[in-house]
Amino acid sequence: MPKGIFHVPNAVNEPVKSYAPNTPERKAVLDAYKTMWNSKIDVPLYIGSEEIKTGNTKNMTAPHDHKHVVGTYHLAEKSHVEKAIANALEARKAWSSTPWEQRAAIFLKAAELVAGPYRARINAATMVGQSKNVHQAEIDAACEFIDFLRFNVEYMTQIYDDQPNSDQTMWNRVEYRPLEGFVYAITPFNFTAIAGNLPASAAMMGNVVVWKPSDSQVFSAKIIIDIFKEAGVPDGVINVVFGDAQMITDTVLESRDFAGIHFTGSTHVFKDVWGKIGTKISHYKTYPRIVGETGGKDFIIAHPSANAKQVSTGIVRGAFEFQGQKCSAASRAYIPQSLWGDVKEQIITDVKSMKMGSPEDLGNFVTAVIHEGSFDKLASYIDQAKNDADAEIIVGGNYDKSVGYFVEPTVIVTTNPKYKTMETELFGPVMTIYVYEDAKWAETLKLVDETSEYALTGAIFSKDRYAVAEATKALENSAGNFYINDKPTGAVVGMQPFGGARASGTNDKAGSALNLLRWVSPRTIKETFITPVDYRYPFLGE
Ligand SMILES: NC(=O)c1ccc[n+]([C@@H]2O[C@H](COP(=O)([O-])OP(=O)(O)OC[C@H]3O[C@@H](n4cnc5c(N)ncnc54)[C@H](O)[C@@H]3O)[C@@H](O)[C@H]2O)c1
Ligand SMILES: N[C@@H](CCC=O)C(=O)O
């Protein structure tokens, strides 16, 4: 047991590297990309100390070149999921009582492995398997993942440090126990950092985990697993299963020891899983913690006082970075008539200047969308907009899946503020704009609030402080992350805790102490120094 009250290193955000020509990081990431492109990996299930090849495999391909196979991964059967749970529960015996500083050291080491020896590999894997351009890979797979690991260690110690009052007669203590059972982490394709953070944050707090990554992120998930192993996460603490999401989830939910779910993904899946947990609630040993960050229909609203160039840049970067595949991506905008001419011209100029293609060419701003299902869905909405009288495509609108799943950044202007693409999350490079009359500012704020079921991110651009204040109040429940004079994407751990409410999730703010609190079950301990030996109150003896 520790013989000191230890302090962890102060968490600092990882600086973003530039990847400019002739930098060492540029050479390293391109070398790693080539190596991965020209070899094939075979990813097993990771259960306890075993790496299991079930023989039932799927190919991993690059979204920007979908015939190019970069590896295979093995699919779990029900028995593997059961085995993963059994291994997790076995590992819990040692892990749940491992001193916190030992757990902290593992995850601090993992952060340094990402920052140094694994940086080029995890970025390159994110470029190959998820088609991120190098800047998007760097801010996600390297920097955000490192920040999650470093800051969560610091938040963990803040939580442990939060203790109740005592007096001379007693000492009150709270210990933050891991949950009694195991945590199930389900992760999305679009952020390598989220894939790493969901299992790691629960494990850091002393929990054991069954992790099911997205089928479209296995390629970079393999690097995360390598990092956890090298950092010293003991066997069985994080068990990884791939395959049929429904079967895996149903099997997990059958276990009486299921103690919590750490989910990020789409709203309909989360609601479905929540419903299943609800129907089995009497079956579980404890009430499972349900944490889910889900979809968004994120907005930008410009006030007539806004700077047109700032607005158009916010729209273009907010909507089209990583092909709009961020839960935070701007996908509906409200622009006053008086600014529209300038904003429109600038958007069209910017979008036409964007290069699209493989992420290996670092000059490409836009690459492919994640898979055929997403491509087909986006194409159908774009085709619909071409036919609808209340919609007009002002730039983009083409798509091609012959080599990769390429969809041009597309801007739809609609005269109908409730047009389908103003309300529905498409999760791709499609932005819809509604132009409002300047005099209808207050009505438009109401429209922003009422148009979508989501409440994840949103932004207002304005030079008028009264308008900023009015929007901040009117939209207080419309976004969990609200931006003033900035695009609604790019939250940084330690700076803008991230998460939304309404249909966007439980708003437990990934990368914050609020989130880590969901993975502990506090026990209060009262120790009395002079224990009473007489039941009578003092006055009863008089
Ligand atoms: N709010 C946030 O912080 C945040 C962050 C990233 C992504 N997202 C959201 O995630 C979505 C995009 O990611 P995606 O396409 O990977 O989402 P998705 O919902 O398709 O998949 C997410 C995970 O759920 C699994 N899954 C799918 N069907 C399931 C089922 N029936 N039962 C159990 N698990 C199932 C998938 O295999 C994957 O691991 C978007 O809606 C986006 O807004 C939200
Ligand atoms: N943290 C990211 C969003 C993650 C969701 O996809 C951002 O703020 O852009």
Short mmCIF file of C-alpha atoms in Angstrom, two decimals, residues 240-446:
data_model
loop_
_atom_site.label_atom_id
_atom_site.label_comp_id
_atom_site.label_asym_id
_atom_site.label_seq_id
_atom_site.Cartn_x
_atom_site.Cartn_y
_atom_site.Cartn_z
CA VAL A 240 -11.80 -6.66 -26.89
CA VAL A 241 -14.45 -8.36 -29.02
CA PHE A 242 -15.38 -7.56 -32.62
CA GLY A 243 -18.41 -8.54 -34.66
CA ASP A 244 -22.19 -8.58 -34.61
CA ALA A 245 -23.04 -5.58 -32.44
CA GLN A 246 -26.49 -6.80 -31.56
CA MET A 247 -25.43 -10.31 -30.57
CA ILE A 248 -22.48 -8.99 -28.53
CA THR A 249 -24.66 -6.44 -26.76
CA ASP A 250 -27.47 -8.90 -26.05
CA THR A 251 -24.94 -11.33 -24.58
CA VAL A 252 -23.38 -8.64 -22.40
CA LEU A 253 -26.79 -7.51 -21.15
CA GLU A 254 -27.62 -11.07 -20.11
CA SER A 255 -24.92 -10.95 -17.44
CA ARG A 256 -26.02 -10.21 -13.89
CA ASP A 257 -22.64 -8.51 -13.41
CA PHE A 258 -23.22 -5.92 -16.13
CA ALA A 259 -22.57 -2.71 -14.15
CA GLY A 260 -22.47 0.04 -16.73
CA ILE A 261 -22.30 1.02 -20.37
CA HIS A 262 -19.97 3.64 -21.82
CA PHE A 263 -21.41 4.32 -25.26
CA THR A 264 -20.71 6.76 -28.05
CA GLY A 265 -22.55 6.45 -31.34
CA SER A 266 -25.89 7.18 -32.91
CA THR A 267 -29.01 8.11 -30.98
CA HIS A 268 -31.21 5.28 -32.22
CA VAL A 269 -28.70 2.61 -31.15
CA PHE A 270 -28.33 4.16 -27.70
CA LYS A 271 -32.08 4.36 -27.21
CA ASP A 272 -32.40 0.75 -28.27
CA VAL A 273 -29.72 -0.40 -25.80
CA TRP A 274 -31.21 1.73 -23.00
CA GLY A 275 -34.60 0.09 -23.66
CA LYS A 276 -33.07 -3.37 -23.40
CA ILE A 277 -31.36 -2.52 -20.13
CA GLY A 278 -34.67 -1.21 -18.79
CA THR A 279 -36.50 -4.44 -19.50
CA LYS A 280 -33.85 -6.42 -17.59
CA ILE A 281 -33.38 -4.06 -14.68
CA SER A 282 -34.39 -6.56 -11.97
CA HIS A 283 -31.85 -9.02 -13.30
CA TYR A 284 -28.78 -6.96 -12.40
CA LYS A 285 -26.84 -6.95 -9.16
CA THR A 286 -26.58 -3.14 -9.24
CA TYR A 287 -28.38 -0.44 -11.22
CA PRO A 288 -26.17 -0.18 -14.32
CA ARG A 289 -24.65 3.21 -15.05
CA ILE A 290 -25.81 4.33 -18.50
CA VAL A 291 -23.56 6.88 -20.19
CA GLY A 292 -24.07 7.68 -23.85
CA GLU A 293 -22.93 10.51 -26.09
CA THR A 294 -24.91 10.40 -29.31
CA GLY A 295 -25.97 12.33 -32.43
CA GLY A 296 -26.23 16.00 -33.25
CA LYS A 297 -27.75 18.49 -35.67
CA ASP A 298 -25.36 21.26 -34.85
CA PHE A 299 -26.12 24.84 -35.78
CA ILE A 300 -24.49 28.12 -36.67
CA ILE A 301 -26.54 31.29 -36.37
CA ALA A 302 -25.16 34.60 -37.57
CA HIS A 303 -26.46 37.93 -36.27
CA PRO A 304 -26.64 40.82 -38.79
CA SER A 305 -23.68 42.41 -36.96
CA ALA A 306 -21.41 39.41 -37.68
CA ASN A 307 -18.34 39.47 -39.88
CA ALA A 308 -19.24 37.63 -43.13
CA LYS A 309 -15.78 36.13 -43.65
CA GLN A 310 -15.70 34.75 -40.10
CA VAL A 311 -19.16 33.25 -40.62
CA SER A 312 -18.29 31.58 -43.94
CA THR A 313 -15.04 30.19 -42.51
CA GLY A 314 -16.91 28.84 -39.48
CA ILE A 315 -19.39 27.15 -41.80
CA VAL A 316 -16.82 25.67 -44.15
CA ARG A 317 -14.49 24.35 -41.46
CA GLY A 318 -17.29 23.43 -39.07
CA ALA A 319 -19.21 21.48 -41.72
CA PHE A 320 -16.54 19.90 -43.90
CA GLU A 321 -13.55 18.97 -41.78
CA PHE A 322 -13.36 15.16 -41.71
CA GLN A 323 -16.16 15.18 -44.29
CA GLY A 324 -18.65 16.37 -41.69
CA GLN A 325 -18.30 13.11 -39.76
CA LYS A 326 -18.03 14.72 -36.35
CA CYS A 327 -20.94 14.63 -33.97
CA SER A 328 -20.16 18.32 -33.49
CA ALA A 329 -20.10 19.18 -37.21
CA ALA A 330 -22.17 22.19 -38.24
CA SER A 331 -24.94 20.95 -40.50
CA ARG A 332 -27.57 23.72 -40.39
CA ALA A 333 -26.97 27.46 -40.54
CA TYR A 334 -29.15 30.55 -40.22
CA ILE A 335 -27.83 33.61 -42.06
CA PRO A 336 -29.43 37.08 -42.15
CA GLN A 337 -30.43 38.39 -45.56
CA SER A 338 -28.10 41.38 -45.24
CA LEU A 339 -25.01 39.15 -44.89
CA TRP A 340 -26.04 36.40 -47.25
CA GLY A 341 -24.50 37.77 -50.47
CA ASP A 342 -21.00 37.98 -48.98
CA VAL A 343 -21.28 34.74 -47.00
CA LYS A 344 -22.55 32.83 -50.04
CA GLU A 345 -19.79 34.10 -52.33
CA GLN A 346 -17.09 33.21 -49.81
CA ILE A 347 -18.49 29.72 -49.12
CA ILE A 348 -18.59 28.93 -52.84
CA THR A 349 -15.03 30.19 -53.35
CA ASP A 350 -13.72 28.21 -50.35
CA VAL A 351 -15.50 24.97 -51.20
CA LYS A 352 -14.40 25.12 -54.84
CA SER A 353 -10.80 25.49 -53.66
CA MET A 354 -10.94 22.34 -51.50
CA LYS A 355 -8.99 19.40 -52.87
CA MET A 356 -10.51 15.95 -52.45
CA GLY A 357 -8.73 12.59 -52.62
CA SER A 358 -6.57 10.18 -50.66
CA PRO A 359 -5.26 11.34 -47.25
CA GLU A 360 -1.81 10.21 -48.39
CA ASP A 361 -1.70 13.42 -50.44
CA LEU A 362 -1.41 15.89 -47.58
CA GLY A 363 -2.80 18.65 -49.81
CA ASN A 364 -6.27 17.07 -49.72
CA PHE A 365 -8.63 18.76 -47.29
CA VAL A 366 -11.49 16.37 -48.01
CA THR A 367 -11.24 12.58 -48.33
CA ALA A 368 -13.83 9.79 -48.43
CA VAL A 369 -16.79 9.09 -46.15
CA ILE A 370 -16.57 6.01 -44.00
CA HIS A 371 -18.52 3.31 -45.87
CA GLU A 372 -20.98 2.50 -48.61
CA GLY A 373 -24.01 2.76 -46.33
CA SER A 374 -23.07 6.32 -45.45
CA PHE A 375 -22.25 7.17 -49.08
CA ASP A 376 -25.60 5.87 -50.34
CA LYS A 377 -27.53 7.72 -47.64
CA LEU A 378 -25.77 11.01 -48.43
CA ALA A 379 -26.27 10.53 -52.18
CA SER A 380 -29.99 9.98 -51.68
CA TYR A 381 -30.41 13.20 -49.65
CA ILE A 382 -28.41 15.14 -52.25
CA ASP A 383 -30.56 13.72 -55.07
CA GLN A 384 -33.69 14.61 -53.15
CA ALA A 385 -32.46 18.19 -52.73
CA LYS A 386 -31.85 18.40 -56.48
CA ASN A 387 -35.53 17.57 -57.03
CA ASP A 388 -37.18 19.54 -54.24
CA ALA A 389 -38.65 22.94 -55.06
CA ASP A 390 -37.77 24.34 -51.65
CA ALA A 391 -34.07 23.39 -51.89
CA GLU A 392 -31.19 24.50 -54.08
CA ILE A 393 -27.63 23.18 -54.14
CA ILE A 394 -25.29 26.17 -54.46
CA VAL A 395 -22.02 24.24 -54.48
CA GLY A 396 -21.02 20.55 -54.55
CA GLY A 397 -23.68 17.92 -55.16
CA ASN A 398 -21.52 15.33 -56.93
CA TYR A 399 -20.47 11.97 -55.60
CA ASP A 400 -18.58 8.95 -56.88
CA LYS A 401 -17.94 5.55 -55.28
CA SER A 402 -16.02 3.89 -58.08
CA VAL A 403 -12.70 4.00 -56.16
CA GLY A 404 -13.49 5.44 -52.76
CA TYR A 405 -16.64 6.77 -51.10
CA PHE A 406 -16.21 10.37 -52.24
CA VAL A 407 -18.96 12.92 -51.67
CA GLU A 408 -18.28 16.54 -52.57
CA PRO A 409 -18.78 19.09 -49.81
CA THR A 410 -22.32 20.18 -50.57
CA VAL A 411 -24.25 23.27 -49.55
CA ILE A 412 -28.04 23.26 -49.80
CA VAL A 413 -29.99 26.50 -49.41
CA THR A 414 -33.60 26.03 -48.40
CA THR A 415 -36.59 28.33 -48.12
CA ASN A 416 -38.16 25.89 -45.67
CA PRO A 417 -36.61 26.14 -42.19
CA LYS A 418 -37.97 22.67 -41.38
CA TYR A 419 -36.57 21.10 -44.55
CA LYS A 420 -35.48 17.47 -43.96
CA THR A 421 -31.76 18.24 -43.96
CA MET A 422 -32.30 21.03 -41.40
CA GLU A 423 -33.62 18.40 -38.97
CA THR A 424 -31.97 15.04 -39.68
CA GLU A 425 -28.40 14.08 -38.79
CA LEU A 426 -26.75 12.97 -42.07
CA PHE A 427 -23.22 12.61 -40.70
CA GLY A 428 -21.46 13.70 -43.87
CA PRO A 429 -20.31 16.77 -45.82
CA VAL A 430 -23.73 18.32 -46.33
CA MET A 431 -24.60 21.75 -44.90
CA THR A 432 -28.08 23.27 -45.19
CA ILE A 433 -28.62 27.02 -44.91
CA TYR A 434 -31.76 28.99 -44.20
CA VAL A 435 -31.63 32.72 -44.95
CA TYR A 436 -33.77 34.75 -42.53
CA GLU A 437 -35.01 38.34 -42.63
CA ASP A 438 -32.82 40.53 -40.43
CA ALA A 439 -35.83 41.77 -38.49
CA LYS A 440 -36.71 38.19 -37.50
CA TRP A 441 -33.68 37.60 -35.25
CA ALA A 442 -35.69 36.64 -32.15
CA GLU A 443 -38.03 34.33 -34.11
CA THR A 444 -35.01 32.70 -35.71
CA LEU A 445 -33.47 31.93 -32.32
CA LYS A 446 -36.73 30.16 -31.44
#
